[in-house]
Amino acid sequence: MQGVTNDHAPGGGLRQRKKRATRAALAEAAIRLAAEHGAENVTVEAISEAAGVSPRTFFNYFASHDDAFVVIDEGVSERIHEAVRAAPAELSPLEAVRSAFVGELTGFEERQELLNLQFEVFQRSPHLIVRGLNAYSSDERELARAVATWLERTSPGAAPAPAPTPPSPPVGAADPGEWAGADIPLFARLLAAVAHTAVRVTFEHWCARPADTDLAETFAEVFTHLAAGLRRPTD
């Protein structure tokens, strides 16, 4: 029914879900074509045709050709940040972040092929690494802002209303001063950086040993080490 779609509800409403699906289809098409032909030899027209959309539609989702190779599913980060902001007050900061990431673990095993292809594309086209690092840094800052919002919301005497969600800068874009993160408390920045590193180590370890490593178990082990203060392992 027209007018009843709630784009701010969990999942973002039908229109937002369709937009995320189109963006993901474009990103997957870009990565698969780049893995076969090289990113420099893949055109916007070829990516758009493989995804079943027009080149004009492509630029509704990506500011440039190279941006399509960087982020496979931007909705994952958005959901993680929202889960952090909505985390229960009784959790510790590390548990709040861990729980948010746990909610996105389901299905990642099925995406290993695409993640490996993306890694190959980056190896063959090093200039994409810079865009990837920009996107990674931007996502880490947004996670830190989500942590800061949760800390403020759950602190003693805090108002019940959550703080508004700030918009995210374009993926791969330059880092203007307003996105430098000077407004984010040190603790929130540190926790976000630690969480991102923990997730990266988890996926690297899992991708290197997919046959004998369970992703969820590895993730739990990493955060167990963090919660214990990185003490020397006993085994």
PDB file of C-alpha atoms in Angstrom:
ATOM      1  CA  MET A   1       0.000   0.000   0.000  1.00  0.00           C
ATOM      2  CA  GLN A   2       1.295   3.414  -0.935  1.00  0.00           C
ATOM      3  CA  GLY A   3       2.432   5.566   1.952  1.00  0.00           C
ATOM      4  CA  VAL A   4       2.880   2.824   4.556  1.00  0.00           C
ATOM      5  CA  THR A   5       6.520   1.927   3.877  1.00  0.00           C
ATOM      6  CA  ASN A   6       8.688   2.806   6.854  1.00  0.00           C
ATOM      7  CA  ASP A   7      12.229   3.425   5.643  1.00  0.00           C
ATOM      8  CA  HIS A   8      13.437   3.833   9.240  1.00  0.00           C
ATOM      9  CA  ALA A   9      12.098   0.486  10.457  1.00  0.00           C
ATOM     10  CA  PRO A  10      14.382  -2.539  10.906  1.00  0.00           C
ATOM     11  CA  GLY A  11      15.277  -3.727   7.434  1.00  0.00           C
ATOM     12  CA  GLY A  12      14.583  -0.225   6.069  1.00  0.00           C
ATOM     13  CA  GLY A  13      11.258  -0.821   4.330  1.00  0.00           C
ATOM     14  CA  LEU A  14      10.629  -2.329   0.906  1.00  0.00           C
ATOM     15  CA  ARG A  15      12.079   0.600  -1.051  1.00  0.00           C
ATOM     16  CA  GLN A  16      15.293   0.627   0.965  1.00  0.00           C
ATOM     17  CA  ARG A  17      15.649  -3.150   0.747  1.00  0.00           C
ATOM     18  CA  LYS A  18      15.329  -2.970  -3.038  1.00  0.00           C
ATOM     19  CA  LYS A  19      17.954  -0.232  -3.161  1.00  0.00           C
ATOM     20  CA  ARG A  20      20.339  -2.282  -1.038  1.00  0.00           C
ATOM     21  CA  ALA A  21      19.718  -5.337  -3.238  1.00  0.00           C
ATOM     22  CA  THR A  22      20.499  -3.348  -6.382  1.00  0.00           C
ATOM     23  CA  ARG A  23      23.656  -1.941  -4.865  1.00  0.00           C
ATOM     24  CA  ALA A  24      24.780  -5.392  -3.757  1.00  0.00           C
ATOM     25  CA  ALA A  25      24.083  -6.800  -7.222  1.00  0.00           C
ATOM     26  CA  LEU A  26      26.183  -4.080  -8.827  1.00  0.00           C
ATOM     27  CA  ALA A  27      29.040  -4.665  -6.386  1.00  0.00           C
ATOM     28  CA  GLU A  28      28.987  -8.420  -6.930  1.00  0.00           C
ATOM     29  CA  ALA A  29      28.908  -8.003 -10.706  1.00  0.00           C
ATOM     30  CA  ALA A  30      31.832  -5.572 -10.522  1.00  0.00           C
ATOM     31  CA  ILE A  31      33.945  -7.908  -8.400  1.00  0.00           C
ATOM     32  CA  ARG A  32      33.251 -10.985 -10.525  1.00  0.00           C
ATOM     33  CA  LEU A  33      34.028  -9.133 -13.747  1.00  0.00           C
ATOM     34  CA  ALA A  34      37.172  -7.586 -12.253  1.00  0.00           C
ATOM     35  CA  ALA A  35      38.381 -10.982 -11.015  1.00  0.00           C
ATOM     36  CA  GLU A  36      38.050 -12.300 -14.579  1.00  0.00           C
ATOM     37  CA  HIS A  37      39.232  -9.323 -16.623  1.00  0.00           C
ATOM     38  CA  GLY A  38      40.969  -6.923 -14.227  1.00  0.00           C
ATOM     39  CA  ALA A  39      39.307  -3.876 -12.679  1.00  0.00           C
ATOM     40  CA  GLU A  40      40.904  -1.533 -15.223  1.00  0.00           C
ATOM     41  CA  ASN A  41      39.286  -3.456 -18.076  1.00  0.00           C
ATOM     42  CA  VAL A  42      35.763  -3.517 -16.652  1.00  0.00           C
ATOM     43  CA  THR A  43      33.448  -0.706 -17.711  1.00  0.00           C
ATOM     44  CA  VAL A  44      30.446   0.786 -15.975  1.00  0.00           C
ATOM     45  CA  GLU A  45      28.359  -0.423 -18.897  1.00  0.00           C
ATOM     46  CA  ALA A  46      29.544  -4.011 -18.409  1.00  0.00           C
ATOM     47  CA  ILE A  47      28.863  -3.919 -14.670  1.00  0.00           C
ATOM     48  CA  SER A  48      25.413  -2.457 -15.198  1.00  0.00           C
ATOM     49  CA  GLU A  49      24.505  -4.999 -17.864  1.00  0.00           C
ATOM     50  CA  ALA A  50      25.614  -7.896 -15.631  1.00  0.00           C
ATOM     51  CA  ALA A  51      23.486  -6.532 -12.785  1.00  0.00           C
ATOM     52  CA  GLY A  52      20.490  -5.925 -15.039  1.00  0.00           C
ATOM     53  CA  VAL A  53      20.342  -2.139 -14.655  1.00  0.00           C
ATOM     54  CA  SER A  54      21.262   0.883 -16.739  1.00  0.00           C
ATOM     55  CA  PRO A  55      24.586   2.771 -16.501  1.00  0.00           C
ATOM     56  CA  ARG A  56      22.616   5.760 -15.270  1.00  0.00           C
ATOM     57  CA  THR A  57      21.321   3.638 -12.381  1.00  0.00           C
ATOM     58  CA  PHE A  58      24.907   2.643 -11.566  1.00  0.00           C
ATOM     59  CA  PHE A  59      25.746   6.249 -10.679  1.00  0.00           C
ATOM     60  CA  ASN A  60      22.787   6.413  -8.316  1.00  0.00           C
ATOM     61  CA  TYR A  61      24.727   3.994  -6.109  1.00  0.00           C
ATOM     62  CA  PHE A  62      28.412   4.699  -6.786  1.00  0.00           C
ATOM     63  CA  ALA A  63      30.162   7.991  -7.321  1.00  0.00           C
ATOM     64  CA  SER A  64      32.807   6.430  -9.555  1.00  0.00           C
ATOM     65  CA  HIS A  65      33.774   3.246 -11.380  1.00  0.00           C
ATOM     66  CA  ASP A  66      36.298   2.187  -8.717  1.00  0.00           C
ATOM     67  CA  ASP A  67      33.879   2.543  -5.801  1.00  0.00           C
ATOM     68  CA  ALA A  68      31.910  -0.486  -7.009  1.00  0.00           C
ATOM     69  CA  PHE A  69      34.784  -2.812  -6.119  1.00  0.00           C
ATOM     70  CA  VAL A  70      35.181  -1.659  -2.511  1.00  0.00           C
ATOM     71  CA  VAL A  71      32.095  -2.521  -0.435  1.00  0.00           C
ATOM     72  CA  ILE A  72      30.106  -5.710  -1.101  1.00  0.00           C
ATOM     73  CA  ASP A  73      27.159  -4.951   1.197  1.00  0.00           C
ATOM     74  CA  GLU A  74      27.013  -1.539   2.827  1.00  0.00           C
ATOM     75  CA  GLY A  75      23.821  -2.549   4.639  1.00  0.00           C
ATOM     76  CA  VAL A  76      25.829  -4.832   6.932  1.00  0.00           C
ATOM     77  CA  SER A  77      27.619  -1.887   8.525  1.00  0.00           C
ATOM     78  CA  GLU A  78      24.398   0.075   8.858  1.00  0.00           C
ATOM     79  CA  ARG A  79      22.727  -2.799  10.686  1.00  0.00           C
ATOM     80  CA  ILE A  80      25.711  -3.287  12.990  1.00  0.00           C
ATOM     81  CA  HIS A  81      25.789   0.386  13.928  1.00  0.00           C
ATOM     82  CA  GLU A  82      22.053   0.409  14.597  1.00  0.00           C
ATOM     83  CA  ALA A  83      22.377  -2.722  16.752  1.00  0.00           C
ATOM     84  CA  VAL A  84      25.092  -1.036  18.814  1.00  0.00           C
ATOM     85  CA  ARG A  85      22.967   2.059  19.356  1.00  0.00           C
ATOM     86  CA  ALA A  86      20.044  -0.125  20.455  1.00  0.00           C
ATOM     87  CA  ALA A  87      22.064  -2.505  22.665  1.00  0.00           C
ATOM     88  CA  PRO A  88      20.745  -3.116  26.214  1.00  0.00           C
ATOM     89  CA  ALA A  89      22.223  -0.953  28.944  1.00  0.00           C
ATOM     90  CA  GLU A  90      23.202  -3.953  31.069  1.00  0.00           C
ATOM     91  CA  LEU A  91      25.817  -5.123  28.549  1.00  0.00           C
ATOM     92  CA  SER A  92      29.439  -4.131  28.851  1.00  0.00           C
ATOM     93  CA  PRO A  93      30.750  -1.957  25.988  1.00  0.00           C
ATOM     94  CA  LEU A  94      32.648  -4.903  24.511  1.00  0.00           C
ATOM     95  CA  GLU A  95      29.565  -7.146  24.763  1.00  0.00           C
ATOM     96  CA  ALA A  96      27.408  -4.510  23.066  1.00  0.00           C
ATOM     97  CA  VAL A  97      29.739  -4.387  20.085  1.00  0.00           C
ATOM     98  CA  ARG A  98      30.249  -8.140  19.985  1.00  0.00           C
ATOM     99  CA  SER A  99      26.486  -8.800  20.006  1.00  0.00           C
ATOM    100  CA  ALA A 100      25.989  -6.391  17.126  1.00  0.00           C
ATOM    101  CA  PHE A 101      28.526  -8.237  14.985  1.00  0.00           C
ATOM    102  CA  VAL A 102      27.162 -11.660  15.967  1.00  0.00           C
ATOM    103  CA  GLY A 103      23.851 -10.698  14.402  1.00  0.00           C
ATOM    104  CA  GLU A 104      25.564 -10.422  11.002  1.00  0.00           C
ATOM    105  CA  LEU A 105      27.560 -13.662  11.109  1.00  0.00           C
ATOM    106  CA  THR A 106      24.796 -15.833   9.643  1.00  0.00           C
ATOM    107  CA  GLY A 107      25.384 -16.467   5.975  1.00  0.00           C
ATOM    108  CA  PHE A 108      28.936 -15.214   5.751  1.00  0.00           C
ATOM    109  CA  GLU A 109      30.245 -18.700   4.985  1.00  0.00           C
ATOM    110  CA  GLU A 110      28.241 -18.609   1.755  1.00  0.00           C
ATOM    111  CA  ARG A 111      29.960 -15.337   0.821  1.00  0.00           C
ATOM    112  CA  GLN A 112      33.519 -16.607   1.179  1.00  0.00           C
ATOM    113  CA  GLU A 113      33.951 -17.026  -2.579  1.00  0.00           C
ATOM    114  CA  LEU A 114      33.024 -13.400  -3.221  1.00  0.00           C
ATOM    115  CA  LEU A 115      35.253 -12.161  -0.393  1.00  0.00           C
ATOM    116  CA  ASN A 116      38.172 -14.128  -1.822  1.00  0.00           C
ATOM    117  CA  LEU A 117      37.516 -12.714  -5.278  1.00  0.00           C
ATOM    118  CA  GLN A 118      37.499  -9.197  -3.851  1.00  0.00           C
ATOM    119  CA  PHE A 119      40.846  -9.867  -2.186  1.00  0.00           C
ATOM    120  CA  GLU A 120      42.253 -11.041  -5.541  1.00  0.00           C
ATOM    121  CA  VAL A 121      40.958  -7.894  -7.239  1.00  0.00           C
ATOM    122  CA  PHE A 122      42.666  -5.706  -4.654  1.00  0.00           C
ATOM    123  CA  GLN A 123      45.942  -7.597  -5.110  1.00  0.00           C
ATOM    124  CA  ARG A 124      45.838  -7.098  -8.869  1.00  0.00           C
ATOM    125  CA  SER A 125      44.743  -3.443  -8.632  1.00  0.00           C
ATOM    126  CA  PRO A 126      46.607  -1.891  -5.666  1.00  0.00           C
ATOM    127  CA  HIS A 127      45.102   1.555  -6.272  1.00  0.00           C
ATOM    128  CA  LEU A 128      41.813   0.124  -4.990  1.00  0.00           C
ATOM    129  CA  ILE A 129      43.423  -0.503  -1.609  1.00  0.00           C
ATOM    130  CA  VAL A 130      43.419   3.248  -0.931  1.00  0.00           C
ATOM    131  CA  ARG A 131      39.673   3.413  -1.536  1.00  0.00           C
ATOM    132  CA  GLY A 132      39.218   0.337   0.611  1.00  0.00           C
ATOM    133  CA  LEU A 133      41.171   1.933   3.443  1.00  0.00           C
ATOM    134  CA  ASN A 134      39.099   5.121   3.168  1.00  0.00           C
ATOM    135  CA  ALA A 135      35.897   3.080   3.363  1.00  0.00           C
ATOM    136  CA  TYR A 136      37.290   1.060   6.282  1.00  0.00           C
ATOM    137  CA  SER A 137      38.265   4.214   8.188  1.00  0.00           C
ATOM    138  CA  SER A 138      34.897   5.822   7.532  1.00  0.00           C
ATOM    139  CA  ASP A 139      33.070   2.725   8.761  1.00  0.00           C
ATOM    140  CA  GLU A 140      35.232   2.609  11.891  1.00  0.00           C
ATOM    141  CA  ARG A 141      34.363   6.225  12.695  1.00  0.00           C
ATOM    142  CA  GLU A 142      30.654   5.503  12.252  1.00  0.00           C
ATOM    143  CA  LEU A 143      30.974   2.516  14.586  1.00  0.00           C
ATOM    144  CA  ALA A 144      32.709   4.775  17.113  1.00  0.00           C
ATOM    145  CA  ARG A 145      29.837   7.272  16.836  1.00  0.00           C
ATOM    146  CA  ALA A 146      27.362   4.440  17.414  1.00  0.00           C
ATOM    147  CA  VAL A 147      29.315   3.396  20.523  1.00  0.00           C
ATOM    148  CA  ALA A 148      29.341   6.991  21.752  1.00  0.00           C
ATOM    149  CA  THR A 149      25.576   7.224  21.239  1.00  0.00           C
ATOM    150  CA  TRP A 150      25.044   3.984  23.177  1.00  0.00           C
ATOM    151  CA  LEU A 151      27.297   5.159  26.014  1.00  0.00           C
ATOM    152  CA  GLU A 152      25.400   8.436  26.260  1.00  0.00           C
ATOM    153  CA  ARG A 153      22.011   6.719  26.081  1.00  0.00           C
ATOM    154  CA  THR A 154      22.848   4.150  28.744  1.00  0.00           C
ATOM    155  CA  SER A 155      24.748   6.362  31.166  1.00  0.00           C
ATOM    156  CA  PRO A 156      23.087   7.038  34.558  1.00  0.00           C
ATOM    157  CA  GLY A 157      20.546   9.831  34.286  1.00  0.00           C
ATOM    158  CA  ALA A 158      20.590   9.874  30.489  1.00  0.00           C
ATOM    159  CA  ALA A 159      17.475  10.887  28.584  1.00  0.00           C
ATOM    160  CA  PRO A 160      15.594   7.896  27.083  1.00  0.00           C
ATOM    161  CA  ALA A 161      15.411   9.293  23.555  1.00  0.00           C
ATOM    162  CA  PRO A 162      18.257   8.064  21.303  1.00  0.00           C
ATOM    163  CA  ALA A 163      20.449  10.555  19.503  1.00  0.00           C
ATOM    164  CA  PRO A 164      19.821  11.011  15.753  1.00  0.00           C
ATOM    165  CA  THR A 165      21.929   8.947  13.385  1.00  0.00           C
ATOM    166  CA  PRO A 166      24.444  11.047  11.441  1.00  0.00           C
ATOM    167  CA  PRO A 167      24.702  10.474   7.686  1.00  0.00           C
ATOM    168  CA  SER A 168      27.621   8.452   6.364  1.00  0.00           C
ATOM    169  CA  PRO A 169      30.138   9.981   3.941  1.00  0.00           C
ATOM    170  CA  PRO A 170      30.376   8.430   0.462  1.00  0.00           C
ATOM    171  CA  VAL A 171      32.373   5.221   0.251  1.00  0.00           C
ATOM    172  CA  GLY A 172      35.924   5.851  -0.902  1.00  0.00           C
ATOM    173  CA  ALA A 173      35.510   9.629  -0.735  1.00  0.00           C
ATOM    174  CA  ALA A 174      38.120  11.987   0.582  1.00  0.00           C
ATOM    175  CA  ASP A 175      38.105  12.544   4.322  1.00  0.00           C
ATOM    176  CA  PRO A 176      36.948  16.153   4.887  1.00  0.00           C
ATOM    177  CA  GLY A 177      37.444  17.783   8.248  1.00  0.00           C
ATOM    178  CA  GLU A 178      33.926  17.196   9.500  1.00  0.00           C
ATOM    179  CA  TRP A 179      34.491  13.435   9.258  1.00  0.00           C
ATOM    180  CA  ALA A 180      37.837  13.463  11.097  1.00  0.00           C
ATOM    181  CA  GLY A 181      36.191  12.205  14.260  1.00  0.00           C
ATOM    182  CA  ALA A 182      37.240  15.022  16.582  1.00  0.00           C
ATOM    183  CA  ASP A 183      33.745  14.946  18.089  1.00  0.00           C
ATOM    184  CA  ILE A 184      34.052  11.280  19.115  1.00  0.00           C
ATOM    185  CA  PRO A 185      35.216  10.401  22.646  1.00  0.00           C
ATOM    186  CA  LEU A 186      38.539   8.589  22.940  1.00  0.00           C
ATOM    187  CA  PHE A 187      36.988   5.472  24.527  1.00  0.00           C
ATOM    188  CA  ALA A 188      34.469   5.072  21.703  1.00  0.00           C
ATOM    189  CA  ARG A 189      37.184   5.448  19.073  1.00  0.00           C
ATOM    190  CA  LEU A 190      39.393   2.908  20.829  1.00  0.00           C
ATOM    191  CA  LEU A 191      36.589   0.356  21.182  1.00  0.00           C
ATOM    192  CA  ALA A 192      35.613   0.723  17.531  1.00  0.00           C
ATOM    193  CA  ALA A 193      39.229   0.276  16.423  1.00  0.00           C
ATOM    194  CA  VAL A 194      39.679  -2.788  18.627  1.00  0.00           C
ATOM    195  CA  ALA A 195      36.402  -4.312  17.382  1.00  0.00           C
ATOM    196  CA  HIS A 196      37.311  -3.743  13.737  1.00  0.00           C
ATOM    197  CA  THR A 197      40.717  -5.313  14.256  1.00  0.00           C
ATOM    198  CA  ALA A 198      39.131  -8.281  16.034  1.00  0.00           C
ATOM    199  CA  VAL A 199      36.696  -8.808  13.169  1.00  0.00           C
ATOM    200  CA  ARG A 200      39.454  -8.514  10.556  1.00  0.00           C
ATOM    201  CA  VAL A 201      41.642 -11.052  12.384  1.00  0.00           C
ATOM    202  CA  THR A 202      38.661 -13.393  12.701  1.00  0.00           C
ATOM    203  CA  PHE A 203      37.941 -13.341   8.981  1.00  0.00           C
ATOM    204  CA  GLU A 204      41.584 -13.637   7.972  1.00  0.00           C
ATOM    205  CA  HIS A 205      42.018 -16.658  10.238  1.00  0.00           C
ATOM    206  CA  TRP A 206      38.806 -18.246   8.966  1.00  0.00           C
ATOM    207  CA  CYS A 207      39.567 -17.603   5.279  1.00  0.00           C
ATOM    208  CA  ALA A 208      42.998 -19.211   5.677  1.00  0.00           C
ATOM    209  CA  ARG A 209      41.499 -22.351   7.263  1.00  0.00           C
ATOM    210  CA  PRO A 210      37.895 -22.654   6.026  1.00  0.00           C
ATOM    211  CA  ALA A 211      37.873 -26.455   6.151  1.00  0.00           C
ATOM    212  CA  ASP A 212      38.758 -26.786   9.833  1.00  0.00           C
ATOM    213  CA  THR A 213      37.645 -23.429  11.276  1.00  0.00           C
ATOM    214  CA  ASP A 214      34.164 -22.348  12.284  1.00  0.00           C
ATOM    215  CA  LEU A 215      33.574 -18.640  11.748  1.00  0.00           C
ATOM    216  CA  ALA A 216      31.275 -18.126  14.729  1.00  0.00           C
ATOM    217  CA  GLU A 217      33.551 -20.085  17.062  1.00  0.00           C
ATOM    218  CA  THR A 218      36.600 -18.133  15.935  1.00  0.00           C
ATOM    219  CA  PHE A 219      34.748 -14.876  16.434  1.00  0.00           C
ATOM    220  CA  ALA A 220      33.735 -15.923  19.949  1.00  0.00           C
ATOM    221  CA  GLU A 221      37.314 -16.942  20.773  1.00  0.00           C
ATOM    222  CA  VAL A 222      38.710 -13.597  19.619  1.00  0.00           C
ATOM    223  CA  PHE A 223      36.305 -11.630  21.784  1.00  0.00           C
ATOM    224  CA  THR A 224      36.922 -13.972  24.716  1.00  0.00           C
ATOM    225  CA  HIS A 225      40.620 -13.098  24.523  1.00  0.00           C
ATOM    226  CA  LEU A 226      39.746  -9.403  24.445  1.00  0.00           C
ATOM    227  CA  ALA A 227      37.381  -9.672  27.402  1.00  0.00           C
ATOM    228  CA  ALA A 228      40.119 -11.457  29.385  1.00  0.00           C
ATOM    229  CA  GLY A 229      42.537  -8.610  28.763  1.00  0.00           C
ATOM    230  CA  LEU A 230      44.624 -10.545  26.214  1.00  0.00           C
ATOM    231  CA  ARG A 231      46.211 -12.755  28.834  1.00  0.00           C
ATOM    232  CA  ARG A 232      48.689 -15.407  27.750  1.00  0.00           C
ATOM    233  CA  PRO A 233      46.777 -18.479  26.404  1.00  0.00           C
ATOM    234  CA  THR A 234      46.942 -21.535  28.634  1.00  0.00           C
ATOM    235  CA  ASP A 235      46.906 -24.099  25.820  1.00  0.00           C
TER     236      ASP A 235
END
